[in-house]
Amino acid sequence: MHGPASPGWLLVALCAATGAYCLLRMRSRVEEQRRAAGGEALMGFGMAVMAVPAAVFTPPSWAWPAYAVVFGAAGVRALWAARSDAHHLHHLVGTAAMVYMAVVMAAAPDRHHGHGGSGLPVVTGVLLLYFAGYVLLSGTRLLPVAGGTVGGGWGDRPELARACRLSMGIGMVAMLLTL
């Protein structure tokens, strides 16, 4: 990821914590929630790895194409799952954004160390608009649930699942802004 190290580390921590909670959600009694949590855990940990400041760790040249393949496969899975649940369309957009960022970083490895401007402005802009809208919508959906009753285990708390999705959306906006 581009930009200063401190915000990069904060983004790493946010995404890793989100991924860890999504792993916890995979223990839910609700099958659909378990499946969604798996994809969200992959996204959270993938974003955490991608957000590690370049001054600390420069991935080998094969890492970005490998990233694109992994998230491309996750995108195919999200497309398949979207047949039964429209929420997976958001996962599809998220995986497409991850593939896009990996391709941009693979194509311009010398420019992704804080100089910016290495992505296609139209694609980056469309993804930024989508995720900014998603963050705003997720935030409004979280408000009514915050005062609700708490039930079930840690993996079955809808307000925490929504907060995870919100934090990943914020992380995606931050990553796209630095592209």
PDB file of C-alpha atoms in Angstrom:
ATOM      1  CA  MET A   1       0.000   0.000   0.000  1.00  0.00           C
ATOM      2  CA  HIS A   2       1.093   3.557  -0.593  1.00  0.00           C
ATOM      3  CA  GLY A   3       1.334   6.422   1.813  1.00  0.00           C
ATOM      4  CA  PRO A   4       2.804   7.003   5.263  1.00  0.00           C
ATOM      5  CA  ALA A   5       3.576   4.091   7.559  1.00  0.00           C
ATOM      6  CA  SER A   6       1.368   5.027  10.562  1.00  0.00           C
ATOM      7  CA  PRO A   7      -1.979   4.977   8.700  1.00  0.00           C
ATOM      8  CA  GLY A   8      -0.781   1.831   6.937  1.00  0.00           C
ATOM      9  CA  TRP A   9      -0.243   0.052  10.246  1.00  0.00           C
ATOM     10  CA  LEU A  10      -3.635   1.236  11.511  1.00  0.00           C
ATOM     11  CA  LEU A  11      -5.224  -0.205   8.377  1.00  0.00           C
ATOM     12  CA  VAL A  12      -3.314  -3.467   8.860  1.00  0.00           C
ATOM     13  CA  ALA A  13      -4.614  -3.698  12.439  1.00  0.00           C
ATOM     14  CA  LEU A  14      -8.198  -2.864  11.434  1.00  0.00           C
ATOM     15  CA  CYS A  15      -8.268  -5.391   8.598  1.00  0.00           C
ATOM     16  CA  ALA A  16      -6.551  -8.134  10.600  1.00  0.00           C
ATOM     17  CA  ALA A  17      -8.952  -7.665  13.532  1.00  0.00           C
ATOM     18  CA  THR A  18     -11.877  -7.767  11.119  1.00  0.00           C
ATOM     19  CA  GLY A  19     -10.539 -10.937   9.505  1.00  0.00           C
ATOM     20  CA  ALA A  20     -10.076 -12.522  12.937  1.00  0.00           C
ATOM     21  CA  TYR A  21     -13.649 -11.734  13.950  1.00  0.00           C
ATOM     22  CA  CYS A  22     -14.900 -13.130  10.659  1.00  0.00           C
ATOM     23  CA  LEU A  23     -13.076 -16.372  11.481  1.00  0.00           C
ATOM     24  CA  LEU A  24     -14.969 -16.373  14.774  1.00  0.00           C
ATOM     25  CA  ARG A  25     -18.233 -15.876  12.858  1.00  0.00           C
ATOM     26  CA  MET A  26     -17.492 -19.038  10.905  1.00  0.00           C
ATOM     27  CA  ARG A  27     -18.505 -20.919  14.072  1.00  0.00           C
ATOM     28  CA  SER A  28     -22.071 -19.617  13.754  1.00  0.00           C
ATOM     29  CA  ARG A  29     -25.014 -22.004  13.793  1.00  0.00           C
ATOM     30  CA  VAL A  30     -26.403 -20.317  10.666  1.00  0.00           C
ATOM     31  CA  GLU A  31     -24.925 -21.919   7.540  1.00  0.00           C
ATOM     32  CA  GLU A  32     -25.259 -18.874   5.269  1.00  0.00           C
ATOM     33  CA  GLN A  33     -23.536 -16.699   7.859  1.00  0.00           C
ATOM     34  CA  ARG A  34     -20.665 -19.188   8.054  1.00  0.00           C
ATOM     35  CA  ARG A  35     -20.183 -19.091   4.278  1.00  0.00           C
ATOM     36  CA  ALA A  36     -20.286 -15.299   4.119  1.00  0.00           C
ATOM     37  CA  ALA A  37     -17.894 -15.046   7.065  1.00  0.00           C
ATOM     38  CA  GLY A  38     -15.318 -17.190   5.269  1.00  0.00           C
ATOM     39  CA  GLY A  39     -15.206 -14.863   2.291  1.00  0.00           C
ATOM     40  CA  GLU A  40     -15.096 -11.841   4.562  1.00  0.00           C
ATOM     41  CA  ALA A  41     -12.220 -13.354   6.572  1.00  0.00           C
ATOM     42  CA  LEU A  42     -10.247 -13.875   3.363  1.00  0.00           C
ATOM     43  CA  MET A  43     -10.963 -10.277   2.377  1.00  0.00           C
ATOM     44  CA  GLY A  44      -9.958  -8.920   5.800  1.00  0.00           C
ATOM     45  CA  PHE A  45      -6.665 -10.804   5.961  1.00  0.00           C
ATOM     46  CA  GLY A  46      -5.940 -10.083   2.293  1.00  0.00           C
ATOM     47  CA  MET A  47      -6.467  -6.379   2.863  1.00  0.00           C
ATOM     48  CA  ALA A  48      -4.254  -6.519   5.970  1.00  0.00           C
ATOM     49  CA  VAL A  49      -1.398  -8.072   4.006  1.00  0.00           C
ATOM     50  CA  MET A  50      -1.849  -5.626   1.129  1.00  0.00           C
ATOM     51  CA  ALA A  51      -1.839  -2.671   3.550  1.00  0.00           C
ATOM     52  CA  VAL A  52       1.553  -3.449   5.100  1.00  0.00           C
ATOM     53  CA  PRO A  53       3.635  -0.327   4.394  1.00  0.00           C
ATOM     54  CA  ALA A  54       6.015  -0.819   1.464  1.00  0.00           C
ATOM     55  CA  ALA A  55       8.886   0.641   3.503  1.00  0.00           C
ATOM     56  CA  VAL A  56       8.602  -2.338   5.864  1.00  0.00           C
ATOM     57  CA  PHE A  57       8.053  -5.178   3.409  1.00  0.00           C
ATOM     58  CA  THR A  58       8.362  -5.275  -0.354  1.00  0.00           C
ATOM     59  CA  PRO A  59       6.629  -8.384  -1.664  1.00  0.00           C
ATOM     60  CA  PRO A  60       8.422 -10.533  -4.234  1.00  0.00           C
ATOM     61  CA  SER A  61       7.459 -10.028  -7.872  1.00  0.00           C
ATOM     62  CA  TRP A  62       5.259 -13.151  -7.914  1.00  0.00           C
ATOM     63  CA  ALA A  63       3.127 -11.994  -4.957  1.00  0.00           C
ATOM     64  CA  TRP A  64       0.839  -9.589  -6.837  1.00  0.00           C
ATOM     65  CA  PRO A  65      -0.076 -12.044  -9.628  1.00  0.00           C
ATOM     66  CA  ALA A  66      -0.683 -14.694  -6.954  1.00  0.00           C
ATOM     67  CA  TYR A  67      -2.915 -12.219  -5.135  1.00  0.00           C
ATOM     68  CA  ALA A  68      -4.861 -11.617  -8.351  1.00  0.00           C
ATOM     69  CA  VAL A  69      -5.369 -15.367  -8.842  1.00  0.00           C
ATOM     70  CA  VAL A  70      -6.524 -15.951  -5.250  1.00  0.00           C
ATOM     71  CA  PHE A  71      -9.010 -13.085  -5.317  1.00  0.00           C
ATOM     72  CA  GLY A  72     -10.063 -13.955  -8.857  1.00  0.00           C
ATOM     73  CA  ALA A  73     -10.987 -17.435  -7.586  1.00  0.00           C
ATOM     74  CA  ALA A  74     -12.812 -15.860  -4.644  1.00  0.00           C
ATOM     75  CA  GLY A  75     -14.667 -13.673  -7.151  1.00  0.00           C
ATOM     76  CA  VAL A  76     -15.800 -16.715  -9.121  1.00  0.00           C
ATOM     77  CA  ARG A  77     -17.028 -18.264  -5.872  1.00  0.00           C
ATOM     78  CA  ALA A  78     -18.871 -15.029  -4.987  1.00  0.00           C
ATOM     79  CA  LEU A  79     -20.462 -14.953  -8.438  1.00  0.00           C
ATOM     80  CA  TRP A  80     -21.629 -18.537  -7.975  1.00  0.00           C
ATOM     81  CA  ALA A  81     -23.007 -17.772  -4.502  1.00  0.00           C
ATOM     82  CA  ALA A  82     -24.786 -14.638  -5.775  1.00  0.00           C
ATOM     83  CA  ARG A  83     -27.311 -16.893  -7.495  1.00  0.00           C
ATOM     84  CA  SER A  84     -28.957 -17.519  -4.125  1.00  0.00           C
ATOM     85  CA  ASP A  85     -28.060 -14.371  -2.135  1.00  0.00           C
ATOM     86  CA  ALA A  86     -27.597 -10.883  -3.567  1.00  0.00           C
ATOM     87  CA  HIS A  87     -25.232  -9.954  -0.712  1.00  0.00           C
ATOM     88  CA  HIS A  88     -22.561 -11.943  -2.519  1.00  0.00           C
ATOM     89  CA  LEU A  89     -22.605  -9.353  -5.297  1.00  0.00           C
ATOM     90  CA  HIS A  90     -20.877  -7.048  -2.827  1.00  0.00           C
ATOM     91  CA  HIS A  91     -18.274  -9.779  -2.255  1.00  0.00           C
ATOM     92  CA  LEU A  92     -17.856  -9.934  -6.035  1.00  0.00           C
ATOM     93  CA  VAL A  93     -17.180  -6.192  -6.220  1.00  0.00           C
ATOM     94  CA  GLY A  94     -14.757  -6.474  -3.292  1.00  0.00           C
ATOM     95  CA  THR A  95     -12.805  -9.305  -4.868  1.00  0.00           C
ATOM     96  CA  ALA A  96     -12.756  -7.440  -8.187  1.00  0.00           C
ATOM     97  CA  ALA A  97     -11.304  -4.414  -6.374  1.00  0.00           C
ATOM     98  CA  MET A  98      -8.632  -6.599  -4.800  1.00  0.00           C
ATOM     99  CA  VAL A  99      -7.743  -8.105  -8.189  1.00  0.00           C
ATOM    100  CA  TYR A 100      -7.613  -4.603  -9.674  1.00  0.00           C
ATOM    101  CA  MET A 101      -5.287  -3.320  -6.943  1.00  0.00           C
ATOM    102  CA  ALA A 102      -3.029  -6.381  -7.277  1.00  0.00           C
ATOM    103  CA  VAL A 103      -2.811  -5.928 -11.056  1.00  0.00           C
ATOM    104  CA  VAL A 104      -2.010  -2.225 -10.654  1.00  0.00           C
ATOM    105  CA  MET A 105       0.723  -2.993  -8.131  1.00  0.00           C
ATOM    106  CA  ALA A 106       2.145  -5.757 -10.332  1.00  0.00           C
ATOM    107  CA  ALA A 107       2.170  -3.464 -13.380  1.00  0.00           C
ATOM    108  CA  ALA A 108       3.832  -0.539 -11.625  1.00  0.00           C
ATOM    109  CA  PRO A 109       5.922  -1.916  -8.742  1.00  0.00           C
ATOM    110  CA  ASP A 110       8.208   1.110  -8.661  1.00  0.00           C
ATOM    111  CA  ARG A 111       5.259   3.524  -8.385  1.00  0.00           C
ATOM    112  CA  HIS A 112       3.410   1.882  -5.480  1.00  0.00           C
ATOM    113  CA  HIS A 113       5.727   3.232  -2.819  1.00  0.00           C
ATOM    114  CA  GLY A 114       3.815   6.421  -2.105  1.00  0.00           C
ATOM    115  CA  HIS A 115       3.744   8.184  -5.443  1.00  0.00           C
ATOM    116  CA  GLY A 116       0.152   7.320  -6.365  1.00  0.00           C
ATOM    117  CA  GLY A 117      -1.453   7.732  -9.754  1.00  0.00           C
ATOM    118  CA  SER A 118      -0.709   4.206 -10.938  1.00  0.00           C
ATOM    119  CA  GLY A 119      -4.293   2.971 -11.429  1.00  0.00           C
ATOM    120  CA  LEU A 120      -6.836   3.779 -14.106  1.00  0.00           C
ATOM    121  CA  PRO A 121      -8.630   6.909 -12.845  1.00  0.00           C
ATOM    122  CA  VAL A 122     -12.049   5.815 -14.134  1.00  0.00           C
ATOM    123  CA  VAL A 123     -11.881   2.349 -12.560  1.00  0.00           C
ATOM    124  CA  THR A 124     -10.462   3.695  -9.318  1.00  0.00           C
ATOM    125  CA  GLY A 125     -13.147   6.405  -9.244  1.00  0.00           C
ATOM    126  CA  VAL A 126     -16.002   3.951  -9.817  1.00  0.00           C
ATOM    127  CA  LEU A 127     -14.684   1.657  -7.081  1.00  0.00           C
ATOM    128  CA  LEU A 128     -14.242   4.622  -4.729  1.00  0.00           C
ATOM    129  CA  LEU A 129     -17.818   5.757  -5.356  1.00  0.00           C
ATOM    130  CA  TYR A 130     -19.148   2.251  -4.788  1.00  0.00           C
ATOM    131  CA  PHE A 131     -17.271   1.699  -1.533  1.00  0.00           C
ATOM    132  CA  ALA A 132     -17.947   5.216  -0.223  1.00  0.00           C
ATOM    133  CA  GLY A 133     -21.659   4.621  -0.850  1.00  0.00           C
ATOM    134  CA  TYR A 134     -21.397   1.204   0.765  1.00  0.00           C
ATOM    135  CA  VAL A 135     -19.737   2.706   3.848  1.00  0.00           C
ATOM    136  CA  LEU A 136     -22.472   5.329   4.190  1.00  0.00           C
ATOM    137  CA  LEU A 137     -25.227   2.753   3.737  1.00  0.00           C
ATOM    138  CA  SER A 138     -23.567   0.303   6.139  1.00  0.00           C
ATOM    139  CA  GLY A 139     -23.205   3.017   8.739  1.00  0.00           C
ATOM    140  CA  THR A 140     -26.902   3.850   8.587  1.00  0.00           C
ATOM    141  CA  ARG A 141     -27.802   0.152   8.817  1.00  0.00           C
ATOM    142  CA  LEU A 142     -25.651  -0.213  11.898  1.00  0.00           C
ATOM    143  CA  LEU A 143     -27.371   2.564  13.865  1.00  0.00           C
ATOM    144  CA  PRO A 144     -30.735   0.862  14.537  1.00  0.00           C
ATOM    145  CA  VAL A 145     -29.073  -2.404  15.543  1.00  0.00           C
ATOM    146  CA  ALA A 146     -26.714  -0.800  18.054  1.00  0.00           C
ATOM    147  CA  GLY A 147     -29.436  -0.390  20.673  1.00  0.00           C
ATOM    148  CA  GLY A 148     -30.961  -3.832  20.089  1.00  0.00           C
ATOM    149  CA  THR A 149     -30.800  -6.860  22.304  1.00  0.00           C
ATOM    150  CA  VAL A 150     -27.700  -8.999  22.315  1.00  0.00           C
ATOM    151  CA  GLY A 151     -28.234 -12.689  21.773  1.00  0.00           C
ATOM    152  CA  GLY A 152     -26.264 -15.732  20.790  1.00  0.00           C
ATOM    153  CA  GLY A 153     -22.517 -16.165  20.821  1.00  0.00           C
ATOM    154  CA  TRP A 154     -19.876 -13.895  19.377  1.00  0.00           C
ATOM    155  CA  GLY A 155     -20.349 -15.466  15.956  1.00  0.00           C
ATOM    156  CA  ASP A 156     -24.081 -14.706  15.855  1.00  0.00           C
ATOM    157  CA  ARG A 157     -24.130 -10.989  16.622  1.00  0.00           C
ATOM    158  CA  PRO A 158     -25.495  -9.135  13.576  1.00  0.00           C
ATOM    159  CA  GLU A 159     -24.321  -5.741  14.802  1.00  0.00           C
ATOM    160  CA  LEU A 160     -20.720  -6.973  14.935  1.00  0.00           C
ATOM    161  CA  ALA A 161     -21.001  -8.551  11.477  1.00  0.00           C
ATOM    162  CA  ARG A 162     -22.252  -5.213  10.131  1.00  0.00           C
ATOM    163  CA  ALA A 163     -19.467  -3.361  11.929  1.00  0.00           C
ATOM    164  CA  CYS A 164     -16.940  -5.720  10.302  1.00  0.00           C
ATOM    165  CA  ARG A 165     -18.380  -5.061   6.871  1.00  0.00           C
ATOM    166  CA  LEU A 166     -18.318  -1.336   7.575  1.00  0.00           C
ATOM    167  CA  SER A 167     -14.669  -1.428   8.663  1.00  0.00           C
ATOM    168  CA  MET A 168     -13.667  -3.412   5.579  1.00  0.00           C
ATOM    169  CA  GLY A 169     -15.490  -0.880   3.407  1.00  0.00           C
ATOM    170  CA  ILE A 170     -13.611   1.949   5.115  1.00  0.00           C
ATOM    171  CA  GLY A 171     -10.370   0.049   4.610  1.00  0.00           C
ATOM    172  CA  MET A 172     -11.130  -0.427   0.930  1.00  0.00           C
ATOM    173  CA  VAL A 173     -11.798   3.303   0.512  1.00  0.00           C
ATOM    174  CA  ALA A 174      -8.463   4.073   2.217  1.00  0.00           C
ATOM    175  CA  MET A 175      -6.592   1.623  -0.004  1.00  0.00           C
ATOM    176  CA  LEU A 176      -8.205   2.915  -3.184  1.00  0.00           C
ATOM    177  CA  LEU A 177      -7.434   6.523  -2.228  1.00  0.00           C
ATOM    178  CA  THR A 178      -3.741   5.706  -2.079  1.00  0.00           C
ATOM    179  CA  LEU A 179      -3.697   3.809  -5.373  1.00  0.00           C
TER     180      LEU A 179
END
